[in-house]
PDB file of C-alpha atoms and ligand atoms in Angstrom:
ATOM      1  CA  UNK X   1       3.345  16.254 -18.544  1.00 47.00           C
ATOM      2  CA  UNK X   2       0.080  14.983 -19.780  1.00 49.00           C
ATOM      3  CA  UNK X   3      -3.223  16.209 -18.109  1.00 50.00           C
ATOM      4  CA  UNK X   4      -5.125  12.509 -18.123  1.00 75.00           C
ATOM      5  CA  UNK X   5      -5.679  11.341 -14.651  1.00 95.00           C
ATOM      6  CA  UNK X   6      -2.944   8.807 -13.361  1.00 98.00           C
ATOM      7  CA  UNK X   7      -3.368   6.267 -10.411  1.00 98.00           C
ATOM      8  CA  UNK X   8       0.079   5.858  -8.084  1.00 98.00           C
ATOM      9  CA  UNK X   9      -0.079   3.089  -5.593  1.00 98.00           C
ATOM     10  CA  UNK X  10       2.601   2.952  -2.916  1.00 98.00           C
ATOM     11  CA  UNK X  11       3.104  -0.469  -0.860  1.00 98.00           C
ATOM     12  CA  UNK X  12       5.681  -2.037   1.496  1.00 97.00           C
ATOM     13  CA  UNK X  13       5.443  -3.286   4.924  1.00 97.00           C
ATOM     14  CA  UNK X  14       5.550  -1.442   7.938  1.00 93.00           C
ATOM     15  CA  UNK X  15       8.283   0.873   8.335  1.00 92.00           C
ATOM     16  CA  UNK X  16       9.671   1.598   4.862  1.00 94.00           C
ATOM     17  CA  UNK X  17       8.648   5.062   5.097  1.00 94.00           C
ATOM     18  CA  UNK X  18       5.965   5.036   2.626  1.00 96.00           C
ATOM     19  CA  UNK X  19       3.888   7.608   4.029  1.00 96.00           C
ATOM     20  CA  UNK X  20       6.495  10.200   4.027  1.00 96.00           C
ATOM     21  CA  UNK X  21       7.388   9.111   0.484  1.00 98.00           C
ATOM     22  CA  UNK X  22       3.659   9.463  -0.465  1.00 98.00           C
ATOM     23  CA  UNK X  23       3.489  12.888   0.726  1.00 98.00           C
ATOM     24  CA  UNK X  24       6.639  14.089  -0.742  1.00 98.00           C
ATOM     25  CA  UNK X  25       5.886  12.485  -4.072  1.00 98.00           C
ATOM     26  CA  UNK X  26       2.545  14.351  -3.902  1.00 98.00           C
ATOM     27  CA  UNK X  27       4.034  17.744  -3.202  1.00 98.00           C
ATOM     28  CA  UNK X  28       6.634  17.073  -5.896  1.00 98.00           C
ATOM     29  CA  UNK X  29       3.879  16.321  -8.495  1.00 98.00           C
ATOM     30  CA  UNK X  30       1.746  19.776  -7.134  1.00 98.00           C
ATOM     31  CA  UNK X  31       4.964  21.826  -7.694  1.00 97.00           C
ATOM     32  CA  UNK X  32       4.821  20.531 -11.207  1.00 96.00           C
ATOM     33  CA  UNK X  33       1.389  21.795 -11.816  1.00 96.00           C
ATOM     34  CA  UNK X  34      -0.730  18.665 -11.288  1.00 96.00           C
ATOM     35  CA  UNK X  35      -3.867  18.391  -9.370  1.00 97.00           C
ATOM     36  CA  UNK X  36      -2.966  15.763  -6.757  1.00 98.00           C
ATOM     37  CA  UNK X  37      -5.327  13.569  -4.428  1.00 98.00           C
ATOM     38  CA  UNK X  38      -3.324  11.816  -1.548  1.00 98.00           C
ATOM     39  CA  UNK X  39      -5.205   9.256   0.299  1.00 98.00           C
ATOM     40  CA  UNK X  40      -4.467   6.064   2.581  1.00 98.00           C
ATOM     41  CA  UNK X  41      -5.836   2.512   3.585  1.00 98.00           C
ATOM     42  CA  UNK X  42      -7.681   1.663   5.698  1.00 97.00           C
ATOM     43  CA  UNK X  43      -9.450   5.043   5.109  1.00 98.00           C
ATOM     44  CA  UNK X  44     -11.118   7.139   7.803  1.00 97.00           C
ATOM     45  CA  UNK X  45     -14.597   6.317   6.733  1.00 97.00           C
ATOM     46  CA  UNK X  46     -16.823   3.911   8.771  1.00 97.00           C
ATOM     47  CA  UNK X  47     -15.035   0.286   7.873  1.00 97.00           C
ATOM     48  CA  UNK X  48     -11.404   1.766   7.899  1.00 96.00           C
ATOM     49  CA  UNK X  49     -12.189   3.302  11.307  1.00 95.00           C
ATOM     50  CA  UNK X  50     -13.486  -0.014  12.696  1.00 94.00           C
ATOM     51  CA  UNK X  51     -10.326  -1.878  11.081  1.00 95.00           C
ATOM     52  CA  UNK X  52      -7.915   0.562  13.017  1.00 92.00           C
ATOM     53  CA  UNK X  53     -10.147  -0.050  16.124  1.00 92.00           C
ATOM     54  CA  UNK X  54      -9.752  -3.803  15.758  1.00 91.00           C
ATOM     55  CA  UNK X  55      -5.868  -3.477  15.669  1.00 83.00           C
ATOM     56  CA  UNK X  56      -5.866  -1.899  19.183  1.00 83.00           C
ATOM     57  CA  UNK X  57      -8.655  -4.093  21.017  1.00 84.00           C
ATOM     58  CA  UNK X  58      -7.868  -7.638  19.310  1.00 82.00           C
ATOM     59  CA  UNK X  59      -7.752  -8.741  15.910  1.00 84.00           C
ATOM     60  CA  UNK X  60     -10.800  -9.828  13.637  1.00 91.00           C
ATOM     61  CA  UNK X  61     -10.786 -13.238  12.040  1.00 94.00           C
ATOM     62  CA  UNK X  62      -8.986 -13.202   8.644  1.00 94.00           C
ATOM     63  CA  UNK X  63     -12.182 -13.740   6.567  1.00 96.00           C
ATOM     64  CA  UNK X  64     -13.877 -10.904   8.811  1.00 95.00           C
ATOM     65  CA  UNK X  65     -10.626  -8.613   8.235  1.00 96.00           C
ATOM     66  CA  UNK X  66     -10.511  -9.260   4.327  1.00 97.00           C
ATOM     67  CA  UNK X  67     -14.615  -8.496   4.307  1.00 97.00           C
ATOM     68  CA  UNK X  68     -14.005  -5.214   5.980  1.00 97.00           C
ATOM     69  CA  UNK X  69     -11.083  -3.963   3.838  1.00 98.00           C
ATOM     70  CA  UNK X  70     -13.307  -4.888   0.831  1.00 98.00           C
ATOM     71  CA  UNK X  71     -16.128  -2.902   2.047  1.00 98.00           C
ATOM     72  CA  UNK X  72     -13.910  -0.061   2.976  1.00 98.00           C
ATOM     73  CA  UNK X  73     -12.290  -0.175  -0.505  1.00 98.00           C
ATOM     74  CA  UNK X  74     -15.393  -0.387  -2.332  1.00 98.00           C
ATOM     75  CA  UNK X  75     -16.273   3.204  -0.745  1.00 98.00           C
ATOM     76  CA  UNK X  76     -13.151   4.597  -1.353  1.00 98.00           C
ATOM     77  CA  UNK X  77     -13.026   3.585  -5.164  1.00 98.00           C
ATOM     78  CA  UNK X  78     -16.459   4.800  -5.610  1.00 98.00           C
ATOM     79  CA  UNK X  79     -16.071   8.200  -3.524  1.00 98.00           C
ATOM     80  CA  UNK X  80     -12.802   9.385  -4.063  1.00 98.00           C
ATOM     81  CA  UNK X  81     -10.886   7.056  -6.305  1.00 98.00           C
ATOM     82  CA  UNK X  82     -12.729   6.785  -9.737  1.00 97.00           C
ATOM     83  CA  UNK X  83     -14.123  10.353  -9.698  1.00 97.00           C
ATOM     84  CA  UNK X  84     -10.748  11.770  -9.058  1.00 98.00           C
ATOM     85  CA  UNK X  85      -9.184   9.845 -11.866  1.00 97.00           C
ATOM     86  CA  UNK X  86     -12.152  10.869 -14.056  1.00 96.00           C
ATOM     87  CA  UNK X  87     -11.419  14.457 -13.497  1.00 97.00           C
ATOM     88  CA  UNK X  88      -7.803  14.144 -14.506  1.00 97.00           C
ATOM     89  CA  UNK X  89      -6.286  14.428 -11.086  1.00 98.00           C
ATOM     90  CA  UNK X  90      -3.207  12.115  -9.993  1.00 98.00           C
ATOM     91  CA  UNK X  91      -4.404   9.905  -7.360  1.00 98.00           C
ATOM     92  CA  UNK X  92      -1.595   8.636  -4.726  1.00 98.00           C
ATOM     93  CA  UNK X  93      -2.620   5.981  -2.271  1.00 98.00           C
ATOM     94  CA  UNK X  94      -0.746   4.903   0.791  1.00 98.00           C
ATOM     95  CA  UNK X  95      -1.344   1.415   0.403  1.00 98.00           C
ATOM     96  CA  UNK X  96      -4.306  -0.494  -1.623  1.00 98.00           C
ATOM     97  CA  UNK X  97      -5.463  -4.100  -2.250  1.00 98.00           C
ATOM     98  CA  UNK X  98      -1.742  -5.485  -2.875  1.00 98.00           C
ATOM     99  CA  UNK X  99      -1.934  -4.722   1.166  1.00 98.00           C
ATOM    100  CA  UNK X 100      -4.699  -7.113   1.468  1.00 98.00           C
ATOM    101  CA  UNK X 101      -2.667  -9.887  -0.783  1.00 98.00           C
ATOM    102  CA  UNK X 102       0.162  -9.503   1.593  1.00 98.00           C
ATOM    103  CA  UNK X 103      -1.395  -9.076   5.136  1.00 96.00           C
ATOM    104  CA  UNK X 104      -4.351 -11.210   4.843  1.00 97.00           C
ATOM    105  CA  UNK X 105      -2.321 -13.571   2.394  1.00 97.00           C
ATOM    106  CA  UNK X 106       0.201 -13.793   5.425  1.00 96.00           C
ATOM    107  CA  UNK X 107      -2.761 -14.587   7.502  1.00 94.00           C
ATOM    108  CA  UNK X 108      -3.547 -17.728   5.296  1.00 96.00           C
ATOM    109  CA  UNK X 109      -5.767 -16.735   2.596  1.00 97.00           C
ATOM    110  CA  UNK X 110      -4.810 -17.349  -1.137  1.00 98.00           C
ATOM    111  CA  UNK X 111      -3.495 -13.953  -2.290  1.00 98.00           C
ATOM    112  CA  UNK X 112      -4.656 -14.623  -5.803  1.00 98.00           C
ATOM    113  CA  UNK X 113      -8.212 -15.269  -4.716  1.00 98.00           C
ATOM    114  CA  UNK X 114      -7.808 -11.790  -2.662  1.00 98.00           C
ATOM    115  CA  UNK X 115      -6.648 -10.255  -6.074  1.00 98.00           C
ATOM    116  CA  UNK X 116      -9.677 -11.548  -7.890  1.00 98.00           C
ATOM    117  CA  UNK X 117     -12.246 -10.253  -5.370  1.00 98.00           C
ATOM    118  CA  UNK X 118     -10.449  -6.783  -5.568  1.00 98.00           C
ATOM    119  CA  UNK X 119     -10.066  -6.577  -9.426  1.00 98.00           C
ATOM    120  CA  UNK X 120     -13.867  -7.316  -9.489  1.00 98.00           C
ATOM    121  CA  UNK X 121     -14.321  -3.679  -8.608  1.00 98.00           C
ATOM    122  CA  UNK X 122     -11.079  -1.910  -7.937  1.00 98.00           C
ATOM    123  CA  UNK X 123      -9.078  -0.336 -10.702  1.00 98.00           C
ATOM    124  CA  UNK X 124      -5.343  -1.566 -11.297  1.00 98.00           C
ATOM    125  CA  UNK X 125      -3.021   1.400 -10.654  1.00 98.00           C
ATOM    126  CA  UNK X 126      -1.113   2.733 -13.718  1.00 98.00           C
ATOM    127  CA  UNK X 127       1.815   2.638 -11.443  1.00 98.00           C
ATOM    128  CA  UNK X 128       3.033   0.236  -8.400  1.00 98.00           C
ATOM    129  CA  UNK X 129       5.653   1.505  -6.436  1.00 98.00           C
ATOM    130  CA  UNK X 130       6.682  -1.158  -3.760  1.00 98.00           C
ATOM    131  CA  UNK X 131       9.319   0.408  -1.388  1.00 98.00           C
ATOM    132  CA  UNK X 132      11.307  -2.831  -0.210  1.00 98.00           C
ATOM    133  CA  UNK X 133      13.280  -2.952   2.975  1.00 96.00           C
ATOM    134  CA  UNK X 134      14.701  -6.246   4.670  1.00 96.00           C
ATOM    135  CA  UNK X 135      12.510  -7.046   7.698  1.00 95.00           C
ATOM    136  CA  UNK X 136      15.362  -6.401  10.223  1.00 93.00           C
ATOM    137  CA  UNK X 137      15.736  -2.777   9.354  1.00 93.00           C
ATOM    138  CA  UNK X 138      12.009  -2.392   9.191  1.00 93.00           C
ATOM    139  CA  UNK X 139      11.700  -3.987  12.541  1.00 92.00           C
ATOM    140  CA  UNK X 140      14.546  -1.626  13.734  1.00 90.00           C
ATOM    141  CA  UNK X 141      12.526   1.139  12.311  1.00 89.00           C
ATOM    142  CA  UNK X 142       9.337   0.470  13.948  1.00 88.00           C
ATOM    143  CA  UNK X 143      11.214   0.126  17.147  1.00 85.00           C
ATOM    144  CA  UNK X 144      10.886  -3.633  17.733  1.00 75.00           C
ATOM    145  CA  UNK X 145      13.771  -5.973  18.017  1.00 73.00           C
ATOM    146  CA  UNK X 146      12.238  -9.247  17.642  1.00 69.00           C
ATOM    147  CA  UNK X 147      13.182 -11.162  20.594  1.00 75.00           C
ATOM    148  CA  UNK X 148       9.619 -10.944  22.388  1.00 81.00           C
ATOM    149  CA  UNK X 149       6.858 -13.644  21.247  1.00 73.00           C
ATOM    150  CA  UNK X 150       4.792 -10.816  20.054  1.00 80.00           C
ATOM    151  CA  UNK X 151       7.627  -9.242  18.053  1.00 80.00           C
ATOM    152  CA  UNK X 152       8.614 -12.736  16.857  1.00 83.00           C
ATOM    153  CA  UNK X 153       5.051 -13.090  15.410  1.00 81.00           C
ATOM    154  CA  UNK X 154       5.317 -10.092  13.898  1.00 89.00           C
ATOM    155  CA  UNK X 155       8.825 -10.588  12.341  1.00 92.00           C
ATOM    156  CA  UNK X 156       7.407 -13.826  10.673  1.00 94.00           C
ATOM    157  CA  UNK X 157       4.345 -12.011   9.490  1.00 94.00           C
ATOM    158  CA  UNK X 158       6.155  -9.247   7.847  1.00 95.00           C
ATOM    159  CA  UNK X 159       8.797 -11.723   6.182  1.00 97.00           C
ATOM    160  CA  UNK X 160       5.645 -13.446   4.456  1.00 97.00           C
ATOM    161  CA  UNK X 161       4.167  -9.910   3.361  1.00 98.00           C
ATOM    162  CA  UNK X 162       7.412  -8.639   2.203  1.00 98.00           C
ATOM    163  CA  UNK X 163       7.512 -12.096   0.097  1.00 98.00           C
ATOM    164  CA  UNK X 164       4.184 -11.623  -1.281  1.00 98.00           C
ATOM    165  CA  UNK X 165       4.975  -7.565  -2.352  1.00 98.00           C
ATOM    166  CA  UNK X 166       8.354  -8.890  -3.925  1.00 98.00           C
ATOM    167  CA  UNK X 167       6.294 -11.300  -6.105  1.00 98.00           C
ATOM    168  CA  UNK X 168       4.214  -8.578  -7.060  1.00 98.00           C
ATOM    169  CA  UNK X 169       7.580  -6.984  -8.550  1.00 97.00           C
ATOM    170  CA  UNK X 170       6.775  -8.961 -11.645  1.00 95.00           C
ATOM    171  CA  UNK X 171       3.871  -7.181 -12.650  1.00 97.00           C
ATOM    172  CA  UNK X 172       4.425  -4.721 -15.815  1.00 97.00           C
ATOM    173  CA  UNK X 173       2.866  -1.913 -14.146  1.00 98.00           C
ATOM    174  CA  UNK X 174       5.010  -2.557 -10.904  1.00 98.00           C
ATOM    175  CA  UNK X 175       8.593  -1.130  -9.772  1.00 98.00           C
ATOM    176  CA  UNK X 176      10.545  -2.383  -6.761  1.00 98.00           C
ATOM    177  CA  UNK X 177      12.410   0.557  -4.951  1.00 97.00           C
ATOM    178  CA  UNK X 178      15.050  -0.342  -2.338  1.00 96.00           C
ATOM    179  CA  UNK X 179      14.690   1.963   0.734  1.00 93.00           C
ATOM    180  CA  UNK X 180      18.135   1.269   2.246  1.00 86.00           C
ATOM    181  CA  UNK X 181      19.262   4.818   1.241  1.00 90.00           C
ATOM    182  CA  UNK X 182      18.375   8.335   2.944  1.00 92.00           C
ATOM    183  CA  UNK X 183      14.696   9.509   2.481  1.00 94.00           C
ATOM    184  CA  UNK X 184      16.210  11.789  -0.056  1.00 96.00           C
ATOM    185  CA  UNK X 185      17.441   9.155  -2.055  1.00 96.00           C
ATOM    186  CA  UNK X 186      14.476   7.210  -2.020  1.00 97.00           C
ATOM    187  CA  UNK X 187      12.240  10.391  -2.967  1.00 97.00           C
ATOM    188  CA  UNK X 188      14.350  11.024  -5.934  1.00 97.00           C
ATOM    189  CA  UNK X 189      14.392   7.493  -6.987  1.00 97.00           C
ATOM    190  CA  UNK X 190      10.490   7.654  -7.069  1.00 98.00           C
ATOM    191  CA  UNK X 191      10.506  11.162  -8.953  1.00 98.00           C
ATOM    192  CA  UNK X 192      12.495   9.359 -11.546  1.00 97.00           C
ATOM    193  CA  UNK X 193      10.150   6.458 -12.043  1.00 97.00           C
ATOM    194  CA  UNK X 194       7.055   8.735 -11.932  1.00 97.00           C
ATOM    195  CA  UNK X 195       8.430  11.280 -14.567  1.00 96.00           C
ATOM    196  CA  UNK X 196       9.346   8.287 -17.171  1.00 94.00           C
ATOM    197  CA  UNK X 197       5.756   7.472 -17.090  1.00 92.00           C
ATOM    198  CA  UNK X 198       3.702  10.650 -16.415  1.00 88.00           C
TER     199      UNK X 198
HETATM  200  P1  TYD Z 201      -0.366   1.647   8.035  1.00 63.90           P
HETATM  201  O1  TYD Z 201      -0.421   2.243   6.521  1.00 63.90           O
HETATM  202  O2  TYD Z 201       0.586   1.141   8.744  1.00 63.90           O
HETATM  203  O3  TYD Z 201      -1.329   3.011   8.977  1.00 63.90           O
HETATM  204  P2  TYD Z 201      -0.779   3.292  10.330  1.00 63.90           P
HETATM  205  O4  TYD Z 201       0.470   4.363   9.732  1.00 63.90           O
HETATM  206  O5  TYD Z 201      -2.064   3.923  10.785  1.00 63.90           O
HETATM  207  O6  TYD Z 201      -0.140   2.214  11.182  1.00 63.90           O
HETATM  208  O7  TYD Z 201      -1.673   0.449   7.855  1.00 63.90           O
HETATM  209  C1  TYD Z 201      -2.307  -0.304   9.032  1.00 63.90           C
HETATM  210  C2  TYD Z 201      -2.089  -1.545   9.093  1.00 63.90           C
HETATM  211  O8  TYD Z 201      -3.094  -2.322   8.159  1.00 63.90           O
HETATM  212  C3  TYD Z 201      -0.655  -2.123   8.472  1.00 63.90           C
HETATM  213  O9  TYD Z 201      -0.321  -2.998   9.516  1.00 63.90           O
HETATM  214  C4  TYD Z 201      -1.009  -3.180   7.253  1.00 63.90           C
HETATM  215  C5  TYD Z 201      -2.951  -3.295   7.662  1.00 63.90           C
HETATM  216  N1  TYD Z 201      -3.446  -3.750   6.219  1.00 63.90           N
HETATM  217  C6  TYD Z 201      -3.636  -4.741   5.946  1.00 63.90           C
HETATM  218  O10 TYD Z 201      -3.826  -5.694   6.985  1.00 63.90           O
HETATM  219  N2  TYD Z 201      -4.852  -5.065   4.776  1.00 63.90           N
HETATM  220  C7  TYD Z 201      -4.921  -4.075   3.890  1.00 63.90           C
HETATM  221  O11 TYD Z 201      -5.738  -4.411   3.021  1.00 63.90           O
HETATM  222  C8  TYD Z 201      -4.686  -2.819   3.987  1.00 63.90           C
HETATM  223  C9  TYD Z 201      -4.623  -1.561   3.096  1.00 63.90           C
HETATM  224  C10 TYD Z 201      -3.551  -2.598   5.260  1.00 63.90           C
END
């Protein structure tokens, strides 16, 4: 394994198990002697906290939401991501600007415009792992059946997000990993992809 910093981003719609997989991948890399920084977006900083609160108290407009995610990310890049990579660590993120393309894109903002705004300051990862799951299975895992108005809206929204994530699978630095298998199977597939690159 090299000792240069390496930047891994894990993405996917809600219910794909990305947070568990991010943790397991981190533990595995630590066991292989790497220094790992595991983080997530939205962060626990001031802008991320506002975003999490707004999810409970009534959503912001798409434009305000985008603005808050950009502010949260700018701080995350400056304070944690860039310095950790410069110090040779492996950074693993549970969500990054591809989630903004998917989720704020699903709310009507052009995903390519979102991408441009982010890439003006946010470094591209070395590896983007997109954990893919069909929306029916994802809704089952998050305890929704899609038969109330709210859940129907959630279903449509997740369908659009999934499409945007899958379109990112074309990027040379991206891999789509299906998550139909067990947690162990998905974890082992992710380790395989990472060990080929790191
Ligand atoms: P999530 O990782 O699901 O956090 P939790 O486990 O606390 O629920 O992220 C919270 C929500 O934020 C999720 O529905 C996706 C959304 N999100 C965006 O809409 N845009 C973004 O840029 C990011 C990073 C997340």
